[in-house]
């Protein structure tokens, strides 16, 4: 069979690759050849899965807990998540409304499949996490990307919802904290957005995958102001279970039976071993590990943010969550992808071009993930300072 892309589906051809993956592949080549590459490109915590979770997973394997679970997930894990909402947000969420999914991506797949017909769309902020719009393309729907900048903290506003709502719009997907900008929506902002979307009879979907990773402020869940919202979450970030591929979805009670039907057909169930392991996430000893790691991320942000600003990067909004800095490089000239290539090839430092997150001013932005310890971040800043000196002669 010839490798003729035109023979593949239009939906597949329309989905863009991660530009950073080409940079990552090159970074790995350089590393394999003996270069010391500092990785600030991938949104994955550098901490390994916490010991109590690993031990719970090992115990589940030893006990032979390797069969399918119910499509909605283990009842005891749904109960544990329900208890977590009570403890952290003061919310009473019936475990029936919680579906365990293969990563946060599984939650997005269920929600988009349920809510968006072909030809319809959700409003989304640009910049934003690219897979959100790609999932919609997969189901023959689309994302209506709304350009946002630092003046609205890179988030949709009620005014933007009203201005961009069209006949084909069926809802809006928000993220708090957001990737790549790390900005947070307050409870008052979530309420105002909820009211704006409700006024259009639309669905409100909120990505809360980075909840727990906030600094100096606690994140509010949209469920505090809108019990009918759909909430996407994951065990990957705060709980540090990236490779276990486990997430969850909180949905209105009326939607659960339809979502369960979709889950049965799309993936049968999430990983049983990962689910049993995740039960340990909510033990006090595990929470203390996660909180210690949160403090480490806060220290990293508090170092890297002023260091980059001092070097000339424009970061107009201080991120309150996640582990990213979205930096404007316009003061240095050139385009973001070439800028990233330069630092990878000359300083062995990898970070992400803005192209991966949308179109609005993407060529003048890059994302740094502070997923390395402070000593490595200090080395990264030294390499950036050195690399900027040589970049100026290229960009001139």
Coordinates of C-alpha atoms in Angstrom, one line a residue:
X1 CA 0.0 0.0 0.0
X2 CA 1.4 3.4 -1.0
X3 CA 1.8 6.1 1.7
X4 CA -0.8 8.3 0.0
X5 CA -2.3 10.7 2.6
X6 CA -5.2 11.5 0.3
X7 CA -6.3 7.9 0.7
X8 CA -6.9 8.5 4.4
X9 CA -9.9 10.2 6.0
X10 CA -10.3 14.0 5.7
X11 CA -10.8 14.2 9.5
X12 CA -7.4 12.5 10.0
X13 CA -5.7 14.8 7.6
X14 CA -7.3 17.9 9.2
X15 CA -5.8 17.1 12.7
X16 CA -2.5 18.8 13.1
X17 CA 0.5 17.1 14.7
X18 CA 2.1 18.5 17.8
X19 CA 4.9 20.7 16.5
X20 CA 6.7 20.1 19.7
X21 CA 7.0 16.4 19.0
X22 CA 9.4 17.1 16.2
X23 CA 11.5 19.1 18.6
X24 CA 11.2 16.4 21.2
X25 CA 12.4 13.8 18.7
X26 CA 15.4 16.0 17.9
X27 CA 16.1 16.6 21.6
X28 CA 16.1 12.9 22.2
X29 CA 18.6 12.4 19.3
X30 CA 20.9 15.0 20.8
X31 CA 20.6 13.4 24.2
X32 CA 21.3 10.0 22.8
X33 CA 24.5 11.4 21.2
X34 CA 25.7 12.5 24.5
X35 CA 24.4 16.1 24.9
X36 CA 22.9 17.3 28.2
X37 CA 19.4 18.4 27.1
X38 CA 17.2 20.3 29.5
X39 CA 13.6 19.4 28.8
X40 CA 11.1 22.2 29.4
X41 CA 8.8 21.3 26.5
X42 CA 6.5 18.5 27.7
X43 CA 3.6 19.0 30.2
X44 CA 4.6 16.1 32.4
X45 CA 5.6 16.4 36.1
X46 CA 9.2 15.2 36.7
X47 CA 8.1 13.5 39.9
X48 CA 7.5 9.8 39.6
X49 CA 4.2 8.3 40.8
X50 CA 4.0 8.5 44.6
X51 CA 5.0 5.4 46.5
X52 CA 1.6 4.7 48.1
X53 CA 0.0 4.6 44.6
X54 CA 2.7 2.2 43.2
X55 CA 2.2 0.0 46.2
X56 CA -1.5 -0.1 45.7
X57 CA -1.1 -1.0 42.0
X58 CA 1.4 -3.8 42.9
X59 CA -1.1 -5.1 45.4
X60 CA -3.9 -5.1 42.9
X61 CA -1.7 -7.0 40.4
X62 CA -0.7 -9.6 43.0
X63 CA -4.4 -10.0 43.9
X64 CA -5.3 -10.7 40.3
X65 CA -7.5 -7.6 39.9
X66 CA -6.9 -7.5 36.1
X67 CA -10.4 -7.9 34.7
X68 CA -12.7 -5.3 33.2
X69 CA -14.5 -3.0 35.6
X70 CA -17.9 -1.5 35.0
X71 CA -17.8 1.1 32.2
X72 CA -18.4 3.9 34.7
X73 CA -15.5 2.7 36.8
X74 CA -14.9 1.1 40.2
X75 CA -17.7 2.2 42.6
X76 CA -15.2 2.6 45.4
X77 CA -13.0 5.0 43.3
X78 CA -16.1 7.0 42.3
X79 CA -16.9 7.2 46.1
X80 CA -13.4 8.3 46.8
X81 CA -13.6 11.1 44.2
X82 CA -17.0 12.1 45.6
X83 CA -15.4 12.4 49.1
X84 CA -12.6 14.5 47.6
X85 CA -15.1 17.0 46.2
X86 CA -16.7 17.2 49.7
X87 CA -13.3 17.7 51.4
X88 CA -11.8 20.1 48.9
X89 CA -14.7 22.1 47.7
X90 CA -17.5 21.4 50.2
X91 CA -19.6 19.9 47.4
X92 CA -22.0 16.9 47.6
X93 CA -21.5 15.1 44.3
X94 CA -23.3 11.8 44.0
X95 CA -20.8 9.1 42.9
X96 CA -23.4 8.1 40.2
X97 CA -22.5 11.3 38.4
X98 CA -18.8 10.4 38.2
X99 CA -17.4 8.4 35.3
X100 CA -13.8 7.0 35.4
X101 CA -12.1 7.4 32.0
X102 CA -8.9 6.5 30.2
X103 CA -7.1 9.8 31.0
X104 CA -8.6 13.2 30.8
X105 CA -8.7 12.6 27.1
X106 CA -11.4 9.9 27.7
X107 CA -13.5 12.4 29.5
X108 CA -13.2 14.9 26.6
X109 CA -14.1 12.1 24.1
X110 CA -17.2 11.2 26.0
X111 CA -18.3 14.8 26.5
X112 CA -17.7 15.9 23.0
X113 CA -19.4 12.8 21.6
X114 CA -22.5 13.4 23.8
X115 CA -22.9 17.2 23.3
X116 CA -21.7 18.1 19.8
X117 CA -23.3 17.1 16.5
X118 CA -21.5 17.2 13.2
X119 CA -21.3 20.8 11.9
X120 CA -21.8 22.3 15.4
X121 CA -19.0 23.8 17.5
X122 CA -17.9 24.9 21.0
X123 CA -16.3 28.2 21.7
X124 CA -12.7 27.9 23.0
X125 CA -9.9 30.3 24.0
X126 CA -7.0 30.8 21.6
X127 CA -4.4 30.0 22.9
X128 CA -5.5 26.7 24.4
X129 CA -4.7 23.0 24.6
X130 CA -4.8 21.7 21.0
X131 CA -6.3 18.3 21.6
X132 CA -9.5 19.9 22.6
X133 CA -10.2 21.2 19.1
X134 CA -8.8 18.0 17.5
X135 CA -11.3 15.8 19.4
X136 CA -14.1 17.9 18.0
X137 CA -12.8 17.5 14.4
X138 CA -12.7 13.7 15.0
X139 CA -16.5 13.7 15.5
X140 CA -17.0 16.0 12.5
X141 CA -17.6 19.0 14.7
X142 CA -15.3 22.0 15.2
X143 CA -13.9 24.5 17.6
X144 CA -14.6 28.2 17.2
X145 CA -11.4 29.7 18.5
X146 CA -11.7 33.1 20.2
X147 CA -8.5 35.1 20.3
X148 CA -7.7 36.1 23.9
X149 CA -4.8 38.0 25.2
X150 CA -3.3 39.2 28.6
X151 CA -6.0 41.9 28.9
X152 CA -8.5 39.2 29.6
X153 CA -5.9 36.9 31.2
X154 CA -6.1 34.6 28.2
X155 CA -9.6 33.5 29.2
X156 CA -13.1 33.7 27.6
X157 CA -15.3 36.4 29.2
X158 CA -19.1 36.8 29.2
X159 CA -18.8 39.5 26.6
X160 CA -16.7 37.3 24.3
X161 CA -19.3 34.5 24.7
X162 CA -22.1 36.8 23.7
X163 CA -20.1 38.3 20.8
X164 CA -19.0 35.0 19.3
X165 CA -22.0 32.9 19.9
X166 CA -23.5 31.7 16.6
X167 CA -26.4 29.5 15.4
X168 CA -24.0 26.5 15.2
X169 CA -22.6 27.1 18.7
X170 CA -23.8 24.6 21.3
X171 CA -21.5 25.4 24.2
X172 CA -18.1 26.6 25.5
X173 CA -15.1 24.7 26.7
X174 CA -13.1 26.6 29.4
X175 CA -9.9 25.6 31.2
X176 CA -9.0 26.7 34.8
X177 CA -6.1 26.6 35.3
X178 CA -5.4 26.8 31.6
X179 CA -2.7 25.3 29.4
X180 CA -0.5 27.0 28.1
X181 CA -1.0 30.2 30.2
X182 CA -1.6 28.9 33.7
X183 CA -4.4 31.4 34.4
X184 CA -7.3 30.7 36.7
X185 CA -11.0 31.6 36.6
X186 CA -12.4 32.8 40.0
X187 CA -15.7 31.7 41.4
X188 CA -17.2 35.0 40.4
X189 CA -15.9 34.7 36.8
X190 CA -17.1 31.1 36.6
X191 CA -20.6 32.3 37.7
X192 CA -20.7 35.1 35.1
X193 CA -19.6 32.7 32.4
X194 CA -22.1 30.2 33.4
X195 CA -24.9 32.8 33.2
X196 CA -23.7 33.9 29.8
X197 CA -23.7 30.4 28.5
X198 CA -27.0 29.6 30.1
X199 CA -28.6 32.7 28.4
X200 CA -27.7 31.1 25.1
X201 CA -29.1 27.7 26.2
X202 CA -25.6 26.2 25.7
X203 CA -23.5 23.6 27.5
X204 CA -20.7 24.6 29.8
X205 CA -17.7 22.3 29.9
X206 CA -14.7 23.0 32.1
X207 CA -11.3 21.4 32.1
X208 CA -10.1 21.3 35.7
X209 CA -7.2 18.9 35.0
X210 CA -4.7 21.2 36.8
X211 CA -6.7 21.7 39.9
X212 CA -4.5 21.1 42.9
X213 CA -1.6 22.8 41.1
X214 CA -2.3 26.4 42.1
X215 CA -0.1 28.8 44.0
X216 CA -1.2 31.3 46.6
X217 CA -4.8 30.7 45.7
X218 CA -7.2 27.7 45.7
X219 CA -9.1 26.9 42.5
X220 CA -12.8 27.0 42.6
X221 CA -14.7 24.3 40.8
X222 CA -17.4 25.3 38.3
X223 CA -19.7 22.9 40.2
X224 CA -19.7 25.4 43.0
X225 CA -21.8 27.7 40.8
X226 CA -23.3 25.4 38.1
X227 CA -24.3 21.9 39.0
X228 CA -25.2 21.2 35.4
X229 CA -21.7 21.8 34.1
X230 CA -19.5 19.0 32.7
X231 CA -16.2 18.8 34.4
X232 CA -13.1 17.1 32.9
X233 CA -10.4 16.0 35.3
X234 CA -7.4 13.7 35.5
X235 CA -5.0 11.8 37.7
X236 CA -2.1 12.9 35.6
X237 CA -1.1 16.3 37.0
X238 CA -1.7 16.9 40.7
X239 CA -1.8 13.1 41.4
X240 CA 1.2 12.4 39.2
X241 CA -0.1 9.4 37.4
X242 CA 0.6 10.4 33.7
X243 CA 1.4 7.0 32.3
X244 CA -1.4 5.2 34.1
X245 CA -3.9 7.0 31.8
X246 CA -6.7 7.7 34.2
X247 CA -9.2 10.5 34.5
X248 CA -12.7 11.3 35.3
X249 CA -15.8 13.2 34.2
X250 CA -18.5 14.7 36.4
X251 CA -21.8 15.1 34.5
X252 CA -25.4 16.1 35.3
X253 CA -27.4 13.1 36.5
X254 CA -29.6 13.2 33.4
X255 CA -26.6 12.6 31.1
X256 CA -25.1 9.6 32.9
X257 CA -26.9 6.8 31.2
X258 CA -26.0 8.2 27.7
X259 CA -22.4 8.7 28.7
X260 CA -22.2 5.2 30.2
X261 CA -23.5 3.8 26.9
X262 CA -20.8 5.7 25.0
X263 CA -18.1 4.4 27.4
X264 CA -19.2 0.8 26.9
X265 CA -18.8 1.2 23.2
X266 CA -15.7 3.4 23.0
X267 CA -13.4 1.8 25.5
X268 CA -15.3 -0.7 27.6
X269 CA -13.6 0.5 30.8
X270 CA -10.6 2.3 32.1
X271 CA -7.6 0.3 33.2
X272 CA -8.5 -1.8 36.2
X273 CA -5.0 -1.7 37.7
X274 CA -4.8 2.1 37.4
X275 CA -8.2 2.4 39.1
X276 CA -7.2 0.2 42.1
X277 CA -3.9 2.1 42.3
X278 CA -5.7 5.5 42.3
X279 CA -7.6 4.6 45.4
X280 CA -4.4 5.4 47.3
X281 CA -4.4 9.0 45.9
X282 CA -6.9 10.1 48.6
X283 CA -5.0 8.8 51.6
X284 CA -3.6 11.5 53.9
X285 CA 0.0 10.3 53.3
X286 CA -0.5 10.6 49.5
X287 CA -2.1 14.1 49.8
X288 CA 0.9 15.3 51.8
X289 CA 3.2 14.1 49.0
X290 CA 1.1 16.0 46.5
X291 CA 1.1 19.1 48.6
X292 CA 4.9 19.0 49.0
X293 CA 5.2 18.7 45.2
X294 CA 2.9 21.7 44.8
X295 CA 5.2 23.7 47.0
X296 CA 8.1 22.7 44.8
X297 CA 6.3 23.8 41.7
X298 CA 5.5 27.2 43.4
X299 CA 9.2 27.7 44.1
X300 CA 10.1 26.9 40.5
X301 CA 7.5 29.4 39.2
X302 CA 8.8 32.0 41.6
X303 CA 12.3 31.5 40.3
X304 CA 11.7 31.2 36.6
X305 CA 9.1 33.9 36.1
X306 CA 11.2 36.9 37.2
X307 CA 14.3 35.3 35.6
X308 CA 12.7 35.2 32.2
X309 CA 11.3 38.7 32.6
X310 CA 14.7 40.0 33.4
X311 CA 16.1 38.5 30.2
X312 CA 13.5 40.3 28.2
X313 CA 10.6 37.9 27.8
X314 CA 7.2 39.5 28.2
X315 CA 4.9 37.6 30.6
X316 CA 2.1 40.0 31.2
X317 CA 0.0 37.8 33.5
X318 CA 1.4 35.9 36.4
X319 CA 0.2 32.4 36.2
X320 CA -1.7 31.1 39.2
X321 CA -1.7 27.4 38.3
X322 CA -0.5 24.5 36.2
X323 CA 3.3 24.5 35.6
X324 CA 3.7 26.7 32.5
X325 CA 4.9 30.1 31.6
X326 CA 3.6 31.5 28.3
X327 CA 6.1 34.0 27.1
X328 CA 6.1 36.7 24.4
X329 CA 9.3 36.7 22.4
X330 CA 8.5 39.6 20.2
X331 CA 11.3 41.7 21.7
X332 CA 13.8 39.3 20.2
X333 CA 12.4 39.1 16.7
X334 CA 11.9 36.1 14.5
X335 CA 9.3 33.3 14.7
X336 CA 8.7 31.0 17.6
X337 CA 9.5 27.7 15.9
X338 CA 12.9 28.9 14.6
X339 CA 13.5 30.4 18.0
X340 CA 12.9 27.0 19.7
X341 CA 15.1 25.3 17.1
X342 CA 17.9 27.7 17.8
X343 CA 18.0 27.0 21.5
X344 CA 17.7 23.3 21.0
X345 CA 20.6 23.1 18.5
X346 CA 22.9 25.6 20.2
X347 CA 22.1 25.3 23.9
X348 CA 20.4 21.9 24.1
X349 CA 17.4 23.5 25.8
X350 CA 13.9 22.3 24.7
X351 CA 10.7 24.4 25.0
X352 CA 7.5 24.6 23.0
X353 CA 6.5 27.0 20.2
X354 CA 3.2 28.8 20.4
X355 CA 2.0 27.2 17.2
X356 CA 0.9 24.2 19.2
X357 CA -1.7 26.2 21.1
X358 CA -3.6 27.9 18.4
X359 CA -3.2 30.8 16.0
X360 CA -3.5 34.1 17.9
X361 CA -0.1 35.6 18.0
X362 CA 1.3 32.1 18.1
X363 CA 4.5 33.0 16.2
X364 CA 5.6 35.4 18.9
X365 CA 5.0 33.1 21.9
X366 CA 6.7 30.1 23.5
X367 CA 5.8 27.9 26.5
X368 CA 8.2 26.9 29.2
X369 CA 7.2 24.0 31.4
X370 CA 8.9 24.3 34.8
X371 CA 8.9 20.5 35.3
X372 CA 12.6 20.3 36.2
X373 CA 14.1 21.0 39.6
X374 CA 15.5 24.4 40.6
X375 CA 19.1 23.5 39.8
X376 CA 18.1 22.5 36.2
X377 CA 16.0 25.7 35.9
X378 CA 19.0 27.7 36.9
X379 CA 21.1 26.0 34.2
X380 CA 18.3 26.7 31.7
X381 CA 18.3 30.4 32.5
X382 CA 22.1 30.5 32.0
X383 CA 21.6 28.8 28.6
X384 CA 18.8 31.1 27.6
X385 CA 21.0 34.2 28.4
X386 CA 23.8 32.7 26.3
X387 CA 21.5 31.7 23.5
X388 CA 19.9 35.1 23.3
X389 CA 23.2 36.7 22.5
X390 CA 23.7 34.5 19.5
X391 CA 20.0 34.7 18.4
X392 CA 20.2 38.4 18.0
X393 CA 22.7 38.1 15.2
X394 CA 20.5 35.5 13.5
X395 CA 17.2 37.5 13.9
X396 CA 18.8 40.8 12.9

